[in-house]
Amino acid sequence: MTVVILGIFLIGRLDEPLPLKAASGRWILAGAAAELACIMAFTGNGPGYEVFLWEIIGGSLLLACVTDSLLCQVYNFTWWIFLAAALALFCCRRSALMESQSVNADVLGWLFVFVGLQLLLRGHIFGIADSYAFCVCSLAETVLGMSVRGFLTHMLLAYLLLFAVQLFCRNINQKGNLRRPVPFLPYITAAFWMTLALCRGGRL
């Protein structure tokens, strides 16, 4: 939540203030509570610094959802905050990951391939902010030992959530396209936590 508050303050100082309403505040609080519950569920009795870093990651994703929903854009500093926390997590857990062989050269190779394809291909077609989100999320997923299967599962879940919700809202035309554009970051974020849950459950 602190990341969101500081991000909103920084945006207000450097750019136009976000058009927040009372309903926006309630959604932000609900999102923060849901992310905190997810973090506490899969970190368990882990070190306090890891919980703190995951909270920064969650706050960055929540801030991205807020700005994407209100302005249809995500400020680049949001991803730098996420990236710094994910790299710190990776460095802190690198020795343990290497010893357990959860992360090896093949996994890191797939991470670079996935990030490269996101930035070079997908970003120019669907939007660079969504690609940045998948890139930094893949690094966080690598910290938990996931590889390309986890990265692709995350993407698939995000699109399935988008399709299911928009189909329910009758925002899908006969050709399978959206009638009106909607922010994608909330779906990427929800799919991210679902993917982590699947990983912790031993299904990835």
PDB file of N, CA and C in Angstrom, residues 13-82:
ATOM      1  N   ARG A  13       2.969  15.126  -8.238  1.00  0.00           N
ATOM      2  CA  ARG A  13       4.007  16.160  -8.237  1.00  0.00           C
ATOM      3  C   ARG A  13       4.612  16.373  -9.615  1.00  0.00           C
ATOM      4  N   LEU A  14       4.759  15.282 -10.387  1.00  0.00           N
ATOM      5  CA  LEU A  14       5.431  15.361 -11.681  1.00  0.00           C
ATOM      6  C   LEU A  14       4.478  15.490 -12.860  1.00  0.00           C
ATOM      7  N   ASP A  15       3.227  15.155 -12.643  1.00  0.00           N
ATOM      8  CA  ASP A  15       2.248  15.148 -13.732  1.00  0.00           C
ATOM      9  C   ASP A  15       0.900  15.595 -13.173  1.00  0.00           C
ATOM     10  N   GLU A  16      -0.145  15.404 -13.957  1.00  0.00           N
ATOM     11  CA  GLU A  16      -1.488  15.724 -13.481  1.00  0.00           C
ATOM     12  C   GLU A  16      -1.895  14.735 -12.389  1.00  0.00           C
ATOM     13  N   PRO A  17      -2.544  15.210 -11.319  1.00  0.00           N
ATOM     14  CA  PRO A  17      -3.015  14.279 -10.273  1.00  0.00           C
ATOM     15  C   PRO A  17      -3.975  13.247 -10.849  1.00  0.00           C
ATOM     16  N   LEU A  18      -3.929  12.051 -10.295  1.00  0.00           N
ATOM     17  CA  LEU A  18      -4.825  11.002 -10.759  1.00  0.00           C
ATOM     18  C   LEU A  18      -6.274  11.339 -10.393  1.00  0.00           C
ATOM     19  N   PRO A  19      -7.210  11.064 -11.299  1.00  0.00           N
ATOM     20  CA  PRO A  19      -8.628  11.357 -11.025  1.00  0.00           C
ATOM     21  C   PRO A  19      -9.255  10.318 -10.103  1.00  0.00           C
ATOM     22  N   LEU A  20      -8.792  10.292  -8.864  1.00  0.00           N
ATOM     23  CA  LEU A  20      -9.268   9.303  -7.905  1.00  0.00           C
ATOM     24  C   LEU A  20     -10.608   9.725  -7.311  1.00  0.00           C
ATOM     25  N   LYS A  21     -11.467   8.735  -7.078  1.00  0.00           N
ATOM     26  CA  LYS A  21     -12.750   8.952  -6.422  1.00  0.00           C
ATOM     27  C   LYS A  21     -12.841   8.042  -5.200  1.00  0.00           C
ATOM     28  N   ALA A  22     -13.910   8.173  -4.447  1.00  0.00           N
ATOM     29  CA  ALA A  22     -14.082   7.348  -3.247  1.00  0.00           C
ATOM     30  C   ALA A  22     -14.089   5.860  -3.610  1.00  0.00           C
ATOM     31  N   ALA A  23     -14.758   5.537  -4.722  1.00  0.00           N
ATOM     32  CA  ALA A  23     -14.804   4.136  -5.156  1.00  0.00           C
ATOM     33  C   ALA A  23     -13.414   3.627  -5.503  1.00  0.00           C
ATOM     34  N   SER A  24     -12.578   4.506  -6.070  1.00  0.00           N
ATOM     35  CA  SER A  24     -11.203   4.113  -6.411  1.00  0.00           C
ATOM     36  C   SER A  24     -10.448   3.723  -5.158  1.00  0.00           C
ATOM     37  N   GLY A  25     -10.610   4.502  -4.089  1.00  0.00           N
ATOM     38  CA  GLY A  25      -9.933   4.202  -2.827  1.00  0.00           C
ATOM     39  C   GLY A  25     -10.354   2.859  -2.266  1.00  0.00           C
ATOM     40  N   ARG A  26     -11.631   2.544  -2.370  1.00  0.00           N
ATOM     41  CA  ARG A  26     -12.117   1.255  -1.855  1.00  0.00           C
ATOM     42  C   ARG A  26     -11.535   0.095  -2.660  1.00  0.00           C
ATOM     43  N   TRP A  27     -11.460   0.272  -3.990  1.00  0.00           N
ATOM     44  CA  TRP A  27     -10.879  -0.782  -4.825  1.00  0.00           C
ATOM     45  C   TRP A  27      -9.392  -0.965  -4.531  1.00  0.00           C
ATOM     46  N   ILE A  28      -8.691   0.133  -4.288  1.00  0.00           N
ATOM     47  CA  ILE A  28      -7.262   0.043  -3.970  1.00  0.00           C
ATOM     48  C   ILE A  28      -7.052  -0.696  -2.655  1.00  0.00           C
ATOM     49  N   LEU A  29      -7.853  -0.369  -1.647  1.00  0.00           N
ATOM     50  CA  LEU A  29      -7.743  -1.047  -0.347  1.00  0.00           C
ATOM     51  C   LEU A  29      -8.057  -2.536  -0.488  1.00  0.00           C
ATOM     52  N   ALA A  30      -9.081  -2.857  -1.271  1.00  0.00           N
ATOM     53  CA  ALA A  30      -9.433  -4.266  -1.480  1.00  0.00           C
ATOM     54  C   ALA A  30      -8.311  -5.010  -2.197  1.00  0.00           C
ATOM     55  N   GLY A  31      -7.732  -4.360  -3.205  1.00  0.00           N
ATOM     56  CA  GLY A  31      -6.628  -4.981  -3.932  1.00  0.00           C
ATOM     57  C   GLY A  31      -5.417  -5.188  -3.049  1.00  0.00           C
ATOM     58  N   ALA A  32      -5.103  -4.196  -2.221  1.00  0.00           N
ATOM     59  CA  ALA A  32      -3.956  -4.307  -1.312  1.00  0.00           C
ATOM     60  C   ALA A  32      -4.167  -5.432  -0.303  1.00  0.00           C
ATOM     61  N   ALA A  33      -5.377  -5.545   0.210  1.00  0.00           N
ATOM     62  CA  ALA A  33      -5.675  -6.605   1.172  1.00  0.00           C
ATOM     63  C   ALA A  33      -5.560  -7.987   0.528  1.00  0.00           C
ATOM     64  N   ALA A  34      -6.063  -8.106  -0.705  1.00  0.00           N
ATOM     65  CA  ALA A  34      -5.992  -9.394  -1.405  1.00  0.00           C
ATOM     66  C   ALA A  34      -4.547  -9.783  -1.692  1.00  0.00           C
ATOM     67  N   GLU A  35      -3.737  -8.815  -2.121  1.00  0.00           N
ATOM     68  CA  GLU A  35      -2.330  -9.115  -2.401  1.00  0.00           C
ATOM     69  C   GLU A  35      -1.587  -9.491  -1.123  1.00  0.00           C
ATOM     70  N   LEU A  36      -1.874  -8.786  -0.042  1.00  0.00           N
ATOM     71  CA  LEU A  36      -1.208  -9.100   1.225  1.00  0.00           C
ATOM     72  C   LEU A  36      -1.564 -10.513   1.675  1.00  0.00           C
ATOM     73  N   ALA A  37      -2.824 -10.909   1.501  1.00  0.00           N
ATOM     74  CA  ALA A  37      -3.232 -12.258   1.868  1.00  0.00           C
ATOM     75  C   ALA A  37      -2.485 -13.298   1.032  1.00  0.00           C
ATOM     76  N   CYS A  38      -2.329 -13.027  -0.262  1.00  0.00           N
ATOM     77  CA  CYS A  38      -1.578 -13.940  -1.137  1.00  0.00           C
ATOM     78  C   CYS A  38      -0.120 -14.045  -0.698  1.00  0.00           C
ATOM     79  N   ILE A  39       0.478 -12.903  -0.393  1.00  0.00           N
ATOM     80  CA  ILE A  39       1.893 -12.886   0.003  1.00  0.00           C
ATOM     81  C   ILE A  39       2.109 -13.668   1.294  1.00  0.00           C
ATOM     82  N   MET A  40       1.256 -13.434   2.283  1.00  0.00           N
ATOM     83  CA  MET A  40       1.403 -14.128   3.558  1.00  0.00           C
ATOM     84  C   MET A  40       1.162 -15.622   3.395  1.00  0.00           C
ATOM     85  N   ALA A  41       0.296 -15.992   2.433  1.00  0.00           N
ATOM     86  CA  ALA A  41      -0.017 -17.407   2.234  1.00  0.00           C
ATOM     87  C   ALA A  41       1.164 -18.167   1.669  1.00  0.00           C
ATOM     88  N   PHE A  42       1.891 -17.576   0.694  1.00  0.00           N
ATOM     89  CA  PHE A  42       2.972 -18.361   0.084  1.00  0.00           C
ATOM     90  C   PHE A  42       4.354 -18.072   0.637  1.00  0.00           C
ATOM     91  N   THR A  43       4.503 -16.993   1.423  1.00  0.00           N
ATOM     92  CA  THR A  43       5.806 -16.780   2.059  1.00  0.00           C
ATOM     93  C   THR A  43       5.894 -17.511   3.391  1.00  0.00           C
ATOM     94  N   GLY A  44       4.735 -17.739   4.030  1.00  0.00           N
ATOM     95  CA  GLY A  44       4.721 -18.497   5.278  1.00  0.00           C
ATOM     96  C   GLY A  44       5.586 -17.872   6.346  1.00  0.00           C
ATOM     97  N   ASN A  45       6.499 -18.669   6.860  1.00  0.00           N
ATOM     98  CA  ASN A  45       7.416 -18.205   7.902  1.00  0.00           C
ATOM     99  C   ASN A  45       8.767 -17.788   7.322  1.00  0.00           C
ATOM    100  N   GLY A  46       8.751 -17.308   6.098  1.00  0.00           N
ATOM    101  CA  GLY A  46       9.995 -16.883   5.453  1.00  0.00           C
ATOM    102  C   GLY A  46      10.580 -15.652   6.112  1.00  0.00           C
ATOM    103  N   PRO A  47      11.811 -15.314   5.742  1.00  0.00           N
ATOM    104  CA  PRO A  47      12.471 -14.132   6.319  1.00  0.00           C
ATOM    105  C   PRO A  47      11.660 -12.863   6.090  1.00  0.00           C
ATOM    106  N   GLY A  48      11.741 -11.952   7.047  1.00  0.00           N
ATOM    107  CA  GLY A  48      10.978 -10.715   6.951  1.00  0.00           C
ATOM    108  C   GLY A  48      11.338  -9.884   5.743  1.00  0.00           C
ATOM    109  N   TYR A  49      12.630  -9.910   5.328  1.00  0.00           N
ATOM    110  CA  TYR A  49      13.027  -9.095   4.183  1.00  0.00           C
ATOM    111  C   TYR A  49      12.395  -9.619   2.893  1.00  0.00           C
ATOM    112  N   GLU A  50      12.177 -10.943   2.802  1.00  0.00           N
ATOM    113  CA  GLU A  50      11.529 -11.482   1.612  1.00  0.00           C
ATOM    114  C   GLU A  50      10.067 -11.050   1.555  1.00  0.00           C
ATOM    115  N   VAL A  51       9.397 -11.079   2.690  1.00  0.00           N
ATOM    116  CA  VAL A  51       8.011 -10.612   2.735  1.00  0.00           C
ATOM    117  C   VAL A  51       7.945  -9.148   2.319  1.00  0.00           C
ATOM    118  N   PHE A  52       8.906  -8.351   2.806  1.00  0.00           N
ATOM    119  CA  PHE A  52       8.949  -6.930   2.469  1.00  0.00           C
ATOM    120  C   PHE A  52       9.134  -6.730   0.967  1.00  0.00           C
ATOM    121  N   LEU A  53      10.028  -7.504   0.361  1.00  0.00           N
ATOM    122  CA  LEU A  53      10.272  -7.373  -1.076  1.00  0.00           C
ATOM    123  C   LEU A  53       9.059  -7.807  -1.896  1.00  0.00           C
ATOM    124  N   TRP A  54       8.388  -8.870  -1.450  1.00  0.00           N
ATOM    125  CA  TRP A  54       7.175  -9.283  -2.147  1.00  0.00           C
ATOM    126  C   TRP A  54       6.085  -8.229  -2.011  1.00  0.00           C
ATOM    127  N   GLU A  55       6.041  -7.553  -0.877  1.00  0.00           N
ATOM    128  CA  GLU A  55       5.063  -6.475  -0.706  1.00  0.00           C
ATOM    129  C   GLU A  55       5.346  -5.321  -1.663  1.00  0.00           C
ATOM    130  N   ILE A  56       6.624  -5.037  -1.893  1.00  0.00           N
ATOM    131  CA  ILE A  56       6.978  -3.997  -2.864  1.00  0.00           C
ATOM    132  C   ILE A  56       6.530  -4.414  -4.257  1.00  0.00           C
ATOM    133  N   ILE A  57       6.747  -5.685  -4.599  1.00  0.00           N
ATOM    134  CA  ILE A  57       6.303  -6.206  -5.893  1.00  0.00           C
ATOM    135  C   ILE A  57       4.784  -6.083  -6.021  1.00  0.00           C
ATOM    136  N   GLY A  58       4.079  -6.481  -4.976  1.00  0.00           N
ATOM    137  CA  GLY A  58       2.622  -6.372  -5.002  1.00  0.00           C
ATOM    138  C   GLY A  58       2.153  -4.936  -5.115  1.00  0.00           C
ATOM    139  N   GLY A  59       2.820  -4.032  -4.391  1.00  0.00           N
ATOM    140  CA  GLY A  59       2.461  -2.620  -4.466  1.00  0.00           C
ATOM    141  C   GLY A  59       2.699  -2.040  -5.843  1.00  0.00           C
ATOM    142  N   SER A  60       3.780  -2.459  -6.491  1.00  0.00           N
ATOM    143  CA  SER A  60       4.075  -1.983  -7.843  1.00  0.00           C
ATOM    144  C   SER A  60       3.009  -2.439  -8.829  1.00  0.00           C
ATOM    145  N   LEU A  61       2.601  -3.696  -8.721  1.00  0.00           N
ATOM    146  CA  LEU A  61       1.550  -4.202  -9.604  1.00  0.00           C
ATOM    147  C   LEU A  61       0.225  -3.477  -9.351  1.00  0.00           C
ATOM    148  N   LEU A  62      -0.067  -3.217  -8.080  1.00  0.00           N
ATOM    149  CA  LEU A  62      -1.314  -2.522  -7.756  1.00  0.00           C
ATOM    150  C   LEU A  62      -1.298  -1.094  -8.299  1.00  0.00           C
ATOM    151  N   LEU A  63      -0.152  -0.426  -8.174  1.00  0.00           N
ATOM    152  CA  LEU A  63      -0.030   0.927  -8.728  1.00  0.00           C
ATOM    153  C   LEU A  63      -0.210   0.903 -10.246  1.00  0.00           C
ATOM    154  N   ALA A  64       0.357  -0.099 -10.901  1.00  0.00           N
ATOM    155  CA  ALA A  64       0.196  -0.232 -12.351  1.00  0.00           C
ATOM    156  C   ALA A  64      -1.275  -0.430 -12.718  1.00  0.00           C
ATOM    157  N   CYS A  65      -1.990  -1.222 -11.923  1.00  0.00           N
ATOM    158  CA  CYS A  65      -3.419  -1.438 -12.173  1.00  0.00           C
ATOM    159  C   CYS A  65      -4.197  -0.133 -12.025  1.00  0.00           C
ATOM    160  N   VAL A  66      -3.837   0.658 -11.011  1.00  0.00           N
ATOM    161  CA  VAL A  66      -4.541   1.921 -10.763  1.00  0.00           C
ATOM    162  C   VAL A  66      -4.367   2.878 -11.937  1.00  0.00           C
ATOM    163  N   THR A  67      -3.125   3.093 -12.360  1.00  0.00           N
ATOM    164  CA  THR A  67      -2.883   4.051 -13.439  1.00  0.00           C
ATOM    165  C   THR A  67      -3.412   3.532 -14.778  1.00  0.00           C
ATOM    166  N   ASP A  68      -3.335   2.231 -14.995  1.00  0.00           N
ATOM    167  CA  ASP A  68      -3.861   1.666 -16.244  1.00  0.00           C
ATOM    168  C   ASP A  68      -5.380   1.803 -16.288  1.00  0.00           C
ATOM    169  N   SER A  69      -6.031   1.597 -15.150  1.00  0.00           N
ATOM    170  CA  SER A  69      -7.485   1.697 -15.106  1.00  0.00           C
ATOM    171  C   SER A  69      -7.963   3.140 -15.253  1.00  0.00           C
ATOM    172  N   LEU A  70      -7.214   4.085 -14.658  1.00  0.00           N
ATOM    173  CA  LEU A  70      -7.646   5.481 -14.669  1.00  0.00           C
ATOM    174  C   LEU A  70      -7.170   6.248 -15.897  1.00  0.00           C
ATOM    175  N   LEU A  71      -5.954   5.942 -16.371  1.00  0.00           N
ATOM    176  CA  LEU A  71      -5.358   6.729 -17.446  1.00  0.00           C
ATOM    177  C   LEU A  71      -5.034   5.925 -18.699  1.00  0.00           C
ATOM    178  N   CYS A  72      -5.202   4.607 -18.628  1.00  0.00           N
ATOM    179  CA  CYS A  72      -4.811   3.712 -19.732  1.00  0.00           C
ATOM    180  C   CYS A  72      -3.322   3.843 -20.037  1.00  0.00           C
ATOM    181  N   GLN A  73      -2.518   4.029 -18.997  1.00  0.00           N
ATOM    182  CA  GLN A  73      -1.068   4.051 -19.145  1.00  0.00           C
ATOM    183  C   GLN A  73      -0.429   3.650 -17.829  1.00  0.00           C
ATOM    184  N   VAL A  74       0.823   3.220 -17.918  1.00  0.00           N
ATOM    185  CA  VAL A  74       1.591   2.845 -16.734  1.00  0.00           C
ATOM    186  C   VAL A  74       2.900   3.609 -16.777  1.00  0.00           C
ATOM    187  N   TYR A  75       3.224   4.300 -15.694  1.00  0.00           N
ATOM    188  CA  TYR A  75       4.468   5.060 -15.628  1.00  0.00           C
ATOM    189  C   TYR A  75       5.654   4.102 -15.502  1.00  0.00           C
ATOM    190  N   ASN A  76       6.726   4.406 -16.232  1.00  0.00           N
ATOM    191  CA  ASN A  76       7.874   3.505 -16.286  1.00  0.00           C
ATOM    192  C   ASN A  76       8.526   3.278 -14.925  1.00  0.00           C
ATOM    193  N   PHE A  77       8.464   4.281 -14.030  1.00  0.00           N
ATOM    194  CA  PHE A  77       9.118   4.094 -12.730  1.00  0.00           C
ATOM    195  C   PHE A  77       8.470   2.957 -11.944  1.00  0.00           C
ATOM    196  N   THR A  78       7.213   2.627 -12.274  1.00  0.00           N
ATOM    197  CA  THR A  78       6.531   1.509 -11.613  1.00  0.00           C
ATOM    198  C   THR A  78       7.298   0.210 -11.834  1.00  0.00           C
ATOM    199  N   TRP A  79       7.755   0.014 -13.073  1.00  0.00           N
ATOM    200  CA  TRP A  79       8.471  -1.231 -13.392  1.00  0.00           C
ATOM    201  C   TRP A  79       9.873  -1.231 -12.800  1.00  0.00           C
ATOM    202  N   TRP A  80      10.498  -0.056 -12.666  1.00  0.00           N
ATOM    203  CA  TRP A  80      11.815  -0.008 -12.041  1.00  0.00           C
ATOM    204  C   TRP A  80      11.742  -0.427 -10.572  1.00  0.00           C
ATOM    205  N   ILE A  81      10.681  -0.028  -9.884  1.00  0.00           N
ATOM    206  CA  ILE A  81      10.492  -0.431  -8.484  1.00  0.00           C
ATOM    207  C   ILE A  81      10.321  -1.945  -8.398  1.00  0.00           C
ATOM    208  N   PHE A  82       9.464  -2.484  -9.256  1.00  0.00           N
ATOM    209  CA  PHE A  82       9.228  -3.934  -9.297  1.00  0.00           C
ATOM    210  C   PHE A  82      10.529  -4.659  -9.607  1.00  0.00           C
TER     211      PHE A  82
END
